[in-house]
Coordinates of C-alpha atoms and ligand atoms in Angstrom, one line a residue:
X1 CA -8.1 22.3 -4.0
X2 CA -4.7 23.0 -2.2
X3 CA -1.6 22.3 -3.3
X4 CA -0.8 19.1 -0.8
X5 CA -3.9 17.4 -2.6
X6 CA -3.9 14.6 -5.2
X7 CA -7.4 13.6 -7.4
X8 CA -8.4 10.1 -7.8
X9 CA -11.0 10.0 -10.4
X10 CA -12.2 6.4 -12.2
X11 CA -15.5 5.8 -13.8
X12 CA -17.1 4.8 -10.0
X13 CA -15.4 7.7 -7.9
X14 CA -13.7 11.1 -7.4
X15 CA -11.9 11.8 -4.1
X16 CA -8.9 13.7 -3.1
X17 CA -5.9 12.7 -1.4
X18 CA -4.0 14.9 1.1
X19 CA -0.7 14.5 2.1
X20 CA 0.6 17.0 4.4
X21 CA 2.0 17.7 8.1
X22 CA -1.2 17.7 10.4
X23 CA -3.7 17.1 7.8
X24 CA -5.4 15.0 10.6
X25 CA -7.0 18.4 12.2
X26 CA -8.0 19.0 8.9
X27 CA -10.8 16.1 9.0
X28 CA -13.7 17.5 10.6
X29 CA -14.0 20.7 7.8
X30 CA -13.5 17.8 5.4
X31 CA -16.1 15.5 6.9
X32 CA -18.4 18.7 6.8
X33 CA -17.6 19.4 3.4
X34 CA -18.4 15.5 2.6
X35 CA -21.7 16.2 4.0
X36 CA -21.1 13.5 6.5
X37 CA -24.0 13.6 9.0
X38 CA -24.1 9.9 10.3
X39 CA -22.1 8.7 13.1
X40 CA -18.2 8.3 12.8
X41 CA -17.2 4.4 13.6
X42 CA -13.3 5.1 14.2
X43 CA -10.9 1.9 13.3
X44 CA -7.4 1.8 14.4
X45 CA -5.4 -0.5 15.9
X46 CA -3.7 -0.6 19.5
X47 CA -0.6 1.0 18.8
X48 CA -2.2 4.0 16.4
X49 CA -5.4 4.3 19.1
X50 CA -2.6 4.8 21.7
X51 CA -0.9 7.7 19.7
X52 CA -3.4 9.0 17.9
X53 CA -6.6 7.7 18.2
X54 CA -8.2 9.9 21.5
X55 CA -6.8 13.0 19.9
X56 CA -8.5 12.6 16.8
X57 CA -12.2 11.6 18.8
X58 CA -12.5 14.4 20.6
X59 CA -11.5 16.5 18.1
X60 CA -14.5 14.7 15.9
X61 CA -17.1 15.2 19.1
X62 CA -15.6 18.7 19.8
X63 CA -16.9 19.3 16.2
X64 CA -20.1 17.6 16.8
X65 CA -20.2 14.4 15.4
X66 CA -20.9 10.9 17.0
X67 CA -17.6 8.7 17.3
X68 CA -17.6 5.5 18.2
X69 CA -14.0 3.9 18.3
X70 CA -12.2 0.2 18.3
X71 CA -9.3 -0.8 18.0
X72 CA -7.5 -4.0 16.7
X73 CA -4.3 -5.7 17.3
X74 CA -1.8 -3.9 15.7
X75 CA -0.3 -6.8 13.5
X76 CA -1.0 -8.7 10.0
X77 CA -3.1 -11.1 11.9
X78 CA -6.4 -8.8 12.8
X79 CA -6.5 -8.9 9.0
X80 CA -8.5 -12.1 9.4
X81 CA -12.3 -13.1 8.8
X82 CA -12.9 -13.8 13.1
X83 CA -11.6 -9.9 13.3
X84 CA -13.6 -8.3 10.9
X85 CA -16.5 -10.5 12.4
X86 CA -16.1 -8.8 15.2
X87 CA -15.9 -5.0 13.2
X88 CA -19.3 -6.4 12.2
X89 CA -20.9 -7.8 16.0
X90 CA -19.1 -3.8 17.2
X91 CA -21.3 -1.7 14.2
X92 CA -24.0 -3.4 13.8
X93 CA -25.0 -4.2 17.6
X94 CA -24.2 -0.6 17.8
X95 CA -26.8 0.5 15.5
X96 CA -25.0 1.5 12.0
X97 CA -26.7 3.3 9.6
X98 CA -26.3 3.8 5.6
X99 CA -25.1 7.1 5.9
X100 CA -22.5 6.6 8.5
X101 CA -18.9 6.5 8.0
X102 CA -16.2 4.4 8.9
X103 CA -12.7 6.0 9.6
X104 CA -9.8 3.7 9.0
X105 CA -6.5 5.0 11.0
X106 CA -3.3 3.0 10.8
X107 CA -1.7 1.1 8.8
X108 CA -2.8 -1.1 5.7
X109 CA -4.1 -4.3 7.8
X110 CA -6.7 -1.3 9.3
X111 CA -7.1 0.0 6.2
X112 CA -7.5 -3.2 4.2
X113 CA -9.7 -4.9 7.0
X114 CA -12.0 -1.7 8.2
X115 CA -12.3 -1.0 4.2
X116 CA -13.8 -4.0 3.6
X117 CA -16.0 -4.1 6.7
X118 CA -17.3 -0.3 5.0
X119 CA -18.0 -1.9 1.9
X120 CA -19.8 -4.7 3.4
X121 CA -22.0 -3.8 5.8
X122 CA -25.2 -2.6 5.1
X123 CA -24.4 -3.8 1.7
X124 CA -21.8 -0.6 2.0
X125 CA -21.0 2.5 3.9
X126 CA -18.9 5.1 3.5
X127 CA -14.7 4.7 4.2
X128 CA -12.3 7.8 5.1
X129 CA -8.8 6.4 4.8
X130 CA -6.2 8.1 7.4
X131 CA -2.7 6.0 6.4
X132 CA -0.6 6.0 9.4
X133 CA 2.3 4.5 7.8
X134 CA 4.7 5.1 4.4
X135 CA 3.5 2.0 3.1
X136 CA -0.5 2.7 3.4
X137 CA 0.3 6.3 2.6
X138 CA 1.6 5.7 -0.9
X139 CA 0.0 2.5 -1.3
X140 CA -2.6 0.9 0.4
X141 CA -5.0 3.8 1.5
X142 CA -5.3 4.8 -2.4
X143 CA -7.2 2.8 -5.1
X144 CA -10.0 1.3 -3.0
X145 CA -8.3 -2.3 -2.6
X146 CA -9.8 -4.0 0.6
X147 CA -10.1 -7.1 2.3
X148 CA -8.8 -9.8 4.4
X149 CA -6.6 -12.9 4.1
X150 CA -7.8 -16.4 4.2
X151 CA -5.8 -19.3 6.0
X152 CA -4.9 -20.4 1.9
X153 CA -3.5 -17.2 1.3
X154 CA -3.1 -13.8 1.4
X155 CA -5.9 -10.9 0.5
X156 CA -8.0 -13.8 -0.9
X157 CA -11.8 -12.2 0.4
X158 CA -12.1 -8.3 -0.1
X159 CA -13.9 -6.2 -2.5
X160 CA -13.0 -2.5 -4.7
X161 CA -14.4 0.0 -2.4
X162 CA -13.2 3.5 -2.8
X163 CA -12.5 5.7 0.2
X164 CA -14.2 9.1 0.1
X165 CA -11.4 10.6 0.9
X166 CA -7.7 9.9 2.1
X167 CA -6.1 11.9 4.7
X168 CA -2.4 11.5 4.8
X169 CA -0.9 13.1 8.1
X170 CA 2.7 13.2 7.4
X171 CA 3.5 13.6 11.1
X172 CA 1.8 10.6 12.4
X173 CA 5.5 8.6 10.3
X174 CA 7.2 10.5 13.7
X175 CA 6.4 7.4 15.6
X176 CA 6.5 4.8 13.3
X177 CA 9.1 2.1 13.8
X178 CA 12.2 2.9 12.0
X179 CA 12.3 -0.7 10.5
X180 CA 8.3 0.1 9.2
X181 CA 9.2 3.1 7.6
X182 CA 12.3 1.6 5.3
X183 CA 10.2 -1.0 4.5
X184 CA 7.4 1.8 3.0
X185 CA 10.6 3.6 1.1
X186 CA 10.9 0.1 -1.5
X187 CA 6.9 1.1 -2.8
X188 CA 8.0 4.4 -3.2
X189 CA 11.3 3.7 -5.0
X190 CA 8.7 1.0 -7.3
X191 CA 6.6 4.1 -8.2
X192 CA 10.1 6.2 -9.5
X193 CA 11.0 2.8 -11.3
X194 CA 7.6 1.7 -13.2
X195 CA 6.4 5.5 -13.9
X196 CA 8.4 8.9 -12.5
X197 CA 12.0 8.9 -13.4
X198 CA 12.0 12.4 -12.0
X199 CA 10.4 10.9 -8.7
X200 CA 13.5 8.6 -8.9
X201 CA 16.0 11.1 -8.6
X202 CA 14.4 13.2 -6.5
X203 CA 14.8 10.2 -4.1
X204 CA 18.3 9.9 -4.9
X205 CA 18.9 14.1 -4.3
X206 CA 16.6 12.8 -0.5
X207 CA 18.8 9.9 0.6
X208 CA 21.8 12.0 -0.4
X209 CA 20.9 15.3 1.4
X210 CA 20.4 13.0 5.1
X211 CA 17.0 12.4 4.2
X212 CA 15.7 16.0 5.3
X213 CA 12.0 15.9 7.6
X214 CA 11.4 18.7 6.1
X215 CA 11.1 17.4 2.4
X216 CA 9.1 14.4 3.4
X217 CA 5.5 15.3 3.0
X218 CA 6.0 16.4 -0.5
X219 CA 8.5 13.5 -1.7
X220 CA 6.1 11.4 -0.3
X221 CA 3.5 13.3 -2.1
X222 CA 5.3 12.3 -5.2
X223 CA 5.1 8.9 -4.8
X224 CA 1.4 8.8 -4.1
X225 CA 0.8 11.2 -7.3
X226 CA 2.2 7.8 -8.8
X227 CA -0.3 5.2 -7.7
X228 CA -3.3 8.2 -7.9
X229 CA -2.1 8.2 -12.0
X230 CA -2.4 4.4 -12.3
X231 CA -5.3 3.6 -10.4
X232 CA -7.4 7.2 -12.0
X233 CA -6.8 5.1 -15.2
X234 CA -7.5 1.4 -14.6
X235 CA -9.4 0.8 -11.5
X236 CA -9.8 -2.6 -11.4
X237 CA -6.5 -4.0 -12.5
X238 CA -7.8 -5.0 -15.9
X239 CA -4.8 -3.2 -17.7
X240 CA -2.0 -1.0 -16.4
X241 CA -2.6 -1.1 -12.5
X242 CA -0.8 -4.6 -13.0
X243 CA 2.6 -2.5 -13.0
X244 CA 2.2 -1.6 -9.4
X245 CA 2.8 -5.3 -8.7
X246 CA 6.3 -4.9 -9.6
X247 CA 9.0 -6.7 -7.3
X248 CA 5.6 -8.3 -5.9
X249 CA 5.8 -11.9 -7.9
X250 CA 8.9 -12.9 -6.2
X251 CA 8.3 -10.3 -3.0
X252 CA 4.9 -12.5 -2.4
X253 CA 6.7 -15.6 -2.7
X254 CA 9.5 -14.7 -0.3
X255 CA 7.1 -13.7 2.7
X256 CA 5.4 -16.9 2.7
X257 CA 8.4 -19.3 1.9
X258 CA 9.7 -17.1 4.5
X259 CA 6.8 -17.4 6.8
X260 CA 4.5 -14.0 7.1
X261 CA 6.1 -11.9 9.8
X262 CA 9.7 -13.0 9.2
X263 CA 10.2 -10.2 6.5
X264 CA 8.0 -7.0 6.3
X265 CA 5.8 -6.5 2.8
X266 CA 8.5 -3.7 1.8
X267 CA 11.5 -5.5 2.9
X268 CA 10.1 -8.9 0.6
X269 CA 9.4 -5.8 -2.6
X270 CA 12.8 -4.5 -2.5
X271 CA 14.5 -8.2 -3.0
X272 CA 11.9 -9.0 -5.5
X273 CA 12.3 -5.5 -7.6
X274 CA 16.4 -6.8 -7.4
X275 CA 15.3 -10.4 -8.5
X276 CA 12.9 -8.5 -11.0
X277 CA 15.6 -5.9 -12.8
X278 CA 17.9 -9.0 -13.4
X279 CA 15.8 -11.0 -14.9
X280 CA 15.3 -7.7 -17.0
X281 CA 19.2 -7.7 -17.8
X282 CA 19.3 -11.0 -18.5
X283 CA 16.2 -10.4 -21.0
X284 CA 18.1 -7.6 -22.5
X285 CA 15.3 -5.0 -21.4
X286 CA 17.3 -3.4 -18.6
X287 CA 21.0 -1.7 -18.2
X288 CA 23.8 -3.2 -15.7
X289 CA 23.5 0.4 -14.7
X290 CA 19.9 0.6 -14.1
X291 CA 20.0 -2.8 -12.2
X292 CA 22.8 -1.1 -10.1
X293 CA 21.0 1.9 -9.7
X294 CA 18.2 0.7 -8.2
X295 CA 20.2 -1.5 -5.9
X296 CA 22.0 1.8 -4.7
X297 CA 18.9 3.5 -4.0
X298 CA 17.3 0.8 -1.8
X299 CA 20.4 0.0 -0.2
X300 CA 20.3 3.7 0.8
X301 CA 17.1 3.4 2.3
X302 CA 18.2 0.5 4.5
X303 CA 16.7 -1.9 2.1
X304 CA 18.5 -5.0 1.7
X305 CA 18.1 -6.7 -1.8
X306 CA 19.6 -10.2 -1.8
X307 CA 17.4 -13.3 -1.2
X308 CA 18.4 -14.5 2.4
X309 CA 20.8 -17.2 3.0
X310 CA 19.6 -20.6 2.0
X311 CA 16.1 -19.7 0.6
X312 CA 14.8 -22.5 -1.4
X313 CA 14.3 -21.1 -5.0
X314 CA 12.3 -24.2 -5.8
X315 CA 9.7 -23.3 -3.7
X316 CA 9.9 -19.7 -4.4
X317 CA 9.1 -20.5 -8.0
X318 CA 6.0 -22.9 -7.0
X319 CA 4.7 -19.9 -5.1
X320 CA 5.0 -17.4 -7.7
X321 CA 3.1 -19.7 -10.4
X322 CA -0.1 -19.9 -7.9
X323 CA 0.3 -15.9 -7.9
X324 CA -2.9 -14.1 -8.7
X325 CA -1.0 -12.5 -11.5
X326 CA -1.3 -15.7 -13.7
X327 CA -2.5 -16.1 -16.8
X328 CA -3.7 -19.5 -18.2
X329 CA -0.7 -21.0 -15.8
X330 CA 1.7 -18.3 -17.4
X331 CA 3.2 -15.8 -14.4
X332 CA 2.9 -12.0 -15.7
X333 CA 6.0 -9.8 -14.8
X334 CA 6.0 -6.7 -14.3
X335 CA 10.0 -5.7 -15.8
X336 CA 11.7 -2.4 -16.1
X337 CA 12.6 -1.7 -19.2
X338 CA 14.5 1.8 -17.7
X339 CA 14.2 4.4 -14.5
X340 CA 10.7 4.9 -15.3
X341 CA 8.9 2.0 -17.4
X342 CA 8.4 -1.4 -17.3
X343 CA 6.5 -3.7 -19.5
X344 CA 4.3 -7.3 -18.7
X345 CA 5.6 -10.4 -20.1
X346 CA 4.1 -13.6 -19.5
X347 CA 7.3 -14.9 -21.5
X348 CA 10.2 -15.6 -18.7
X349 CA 11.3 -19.2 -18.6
X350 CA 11.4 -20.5 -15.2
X351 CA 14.5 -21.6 -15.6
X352 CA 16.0 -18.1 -16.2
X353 CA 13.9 -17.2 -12.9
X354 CA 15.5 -19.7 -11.0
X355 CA 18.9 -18.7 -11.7
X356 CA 18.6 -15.1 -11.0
X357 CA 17.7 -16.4 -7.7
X358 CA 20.7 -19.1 -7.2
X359 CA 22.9 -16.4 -8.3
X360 CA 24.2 -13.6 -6.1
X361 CA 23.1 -9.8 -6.6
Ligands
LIG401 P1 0.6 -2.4 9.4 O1 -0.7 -1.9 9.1 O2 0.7 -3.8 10.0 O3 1.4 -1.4 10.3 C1 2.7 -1.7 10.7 C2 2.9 -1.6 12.2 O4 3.1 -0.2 12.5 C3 1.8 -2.1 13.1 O5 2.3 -2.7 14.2 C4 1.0 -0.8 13.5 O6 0.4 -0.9 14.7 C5 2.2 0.2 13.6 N1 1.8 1.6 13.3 C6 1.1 2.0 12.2 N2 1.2 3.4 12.2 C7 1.9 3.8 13.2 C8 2.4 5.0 13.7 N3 2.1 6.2 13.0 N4 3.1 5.1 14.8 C9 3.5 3.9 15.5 N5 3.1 2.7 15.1 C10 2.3 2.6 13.9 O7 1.5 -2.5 8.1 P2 1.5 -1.7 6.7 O8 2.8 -2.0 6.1 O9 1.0 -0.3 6.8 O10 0.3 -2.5 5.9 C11 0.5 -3.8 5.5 C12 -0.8 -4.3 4.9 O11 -1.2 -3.5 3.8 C13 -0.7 -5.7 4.4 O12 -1.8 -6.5 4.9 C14 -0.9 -5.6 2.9 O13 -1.6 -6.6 2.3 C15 -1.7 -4.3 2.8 N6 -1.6 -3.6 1.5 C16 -2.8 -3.2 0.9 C17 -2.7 -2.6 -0.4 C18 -4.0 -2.1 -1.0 O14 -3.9 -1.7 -2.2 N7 -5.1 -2.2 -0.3 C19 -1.5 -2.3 -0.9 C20 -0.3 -2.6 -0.3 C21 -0.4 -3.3 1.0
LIG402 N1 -1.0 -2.4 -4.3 C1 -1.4 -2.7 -5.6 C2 -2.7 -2.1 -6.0 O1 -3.2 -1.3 -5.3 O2 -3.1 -2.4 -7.1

């Protein structure tokens, strides 16, 4: 094991996660060393295929394997059922086998969408996830979460399906919209807030030092070691994975009151952490300071952390109570308690919820 690589191990699977700068011409040793001898069904979507994806083929056929590519729109929407129809009409008109492998390269609507097509067909095939962007590289590609959204709501058909392995190639963020890659920072801020205080200030020491290339790959390996700790202990969200949904009750809400597309996932998180840490203060759980802090940290990261103009905190609050976080009608937040903890209360008056939205940051 190198030093750029992270272990998820749960009671179904054991795979590493690299995160380094060109770990992509690392994959065909790996694939070898997976004893990978089907044929390769490459997933991206048009904007990854057209930086990436032709590279990353031949390399695979230089190294003797059988590729076959596709590529997806490169937006939220290929995440639906008619597109991963068509993931199934492309493998299985061309022949899959059990022992083949799907290669998901992008961001997390390939992820999401090609993992679930992996662990459907053929009742299941193998998934290599290759995140593309910040936010699949600390988030999505790890923990085995996949699927696709239905027209009533968001990841609402998908399946656990752990990847056997996740490739993180820390260059690929060179081309990544700069607006993309802020939005990624807010989940790796949440992972310094619910668990790594020391991941916390190392992001503050980044963001203060100019965000230096050079540190990236292995602050952004901090941040993954983060969700690779929560999800090695509780799979399927049946205890402490729930903390990585912090900032996501009211982040959720926001980007469909908003309308999906209007706000990215990241931008939505870093207003609902905000919303989230003052409902803390006004519990009592969390420091002015802290609530400041954290405000200072995403604001340096381009993050903005009010609720826009105007937003409708009525309808904010119906959304959050049909969240998939609720219990017996009773929303479950996820609230720091300090830089580096929260706790789950089911608890928060909707009132109190309400106001921390009507009232200014
Ligand atoms: P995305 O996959 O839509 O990618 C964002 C945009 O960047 C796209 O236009 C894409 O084409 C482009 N892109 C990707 N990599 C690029 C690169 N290196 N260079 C240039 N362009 C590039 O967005 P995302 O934020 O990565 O993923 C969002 C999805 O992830 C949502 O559907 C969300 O539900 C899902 N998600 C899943 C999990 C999970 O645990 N499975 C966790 C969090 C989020
Ligand atoms: N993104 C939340 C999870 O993977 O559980």
């Amino acid at each position: 094991m190198s030093t750029d690589e992270l272990i998820v191990s749960t009671p179904t699977a054991r795979y590493p996660v690299v995160v380094a700068p060109g770990a992509l011409a690392e994959l065909p040793a790996r694939l070898r060393d997976l004893e990978m001898r089907g044929a390769l069904w490459l997933v991206s979507d048009t904007n990854v295929q057209r930086h990436y994806g032709a590279a990353l083929e031949r390399s695979l056929e230089q190294a003797g394997f059988a590729v076959r590519s596709h590529a997806v729109p490169g937006h939220e929407g290929s995440k639906d059922l008619a597109t991963l129809s068509q993931l199934y009409d492309w493998m299985i008109g061309g022949g899959v086998e059990r022992r083949d492998c799907v290669l998901a390269l992008g961001g997390g609507v390939v992820g999401d969408l090609a993992g679930f097509a992996a662990a459907s067909v053929l009742r299941g095939v193998a998934v290599v996830q290759l995140p593309t962007t910040l936010q699949a590289m600390v988030d999505a590609a790890v923990g085995g979460k996949t699927g696709v959204n239905h027209p009533l709501g968001k990841n609402l058909i998908g399946a656990f399906h752990q990847p056997r392995l996740v490739l993180a190639d820390t260059d690929t963020l060179a081309t990544l919209p700069p607006r993309e890659l802020r939005a990624g920072w807010a989940e790796v801020v949440k992972h310094g807030v619910i668990r790594d205080a020391a991941l916390f200030e190392l992001l503050e020491a980044f963001v203060a030092a100019g965000q230096p290339a050079a540190q990236l790959p292995d602050v952004i390996r901090r941040g993954v070691a983060v969700k690779v700790r929560v999800v090695s202990n509780d799979e399927r969200e049946d205890g402490e994975r729930i903390i990585l949904n912090y900032g996501h009750t009211l982040g959720h809400a926001l980007e469909s009151v908003a309308g999906y597309g209007a706000l990215l996932h990241g931008e939505a998180v870093a207003i609902g952490m905000h919303a989230a840490a003052r409902i803390a203060l006004r519990l009592g759980l969390f420091s002015a300071d802290d609530v400041e802090r954290q405000r200072r940290l995403l604001a340096a990261f381009g993050l903005q952390t009010a609720f826009p103009a105007g937003v409708d905190s009525g309808a904010l609050l119906a959304v959050a109570l049909r969240d998939k976080k609720v219990q017996a009608r009773r929303v479950r937040w996820v609230l720091p308690t300090h830089i580096g903890g929260v706790v789950v209360r089911d608890d928060v008056p909707p009132e109190l919820v309400e106001a921390v939205i009507a009232s200014e940051a």
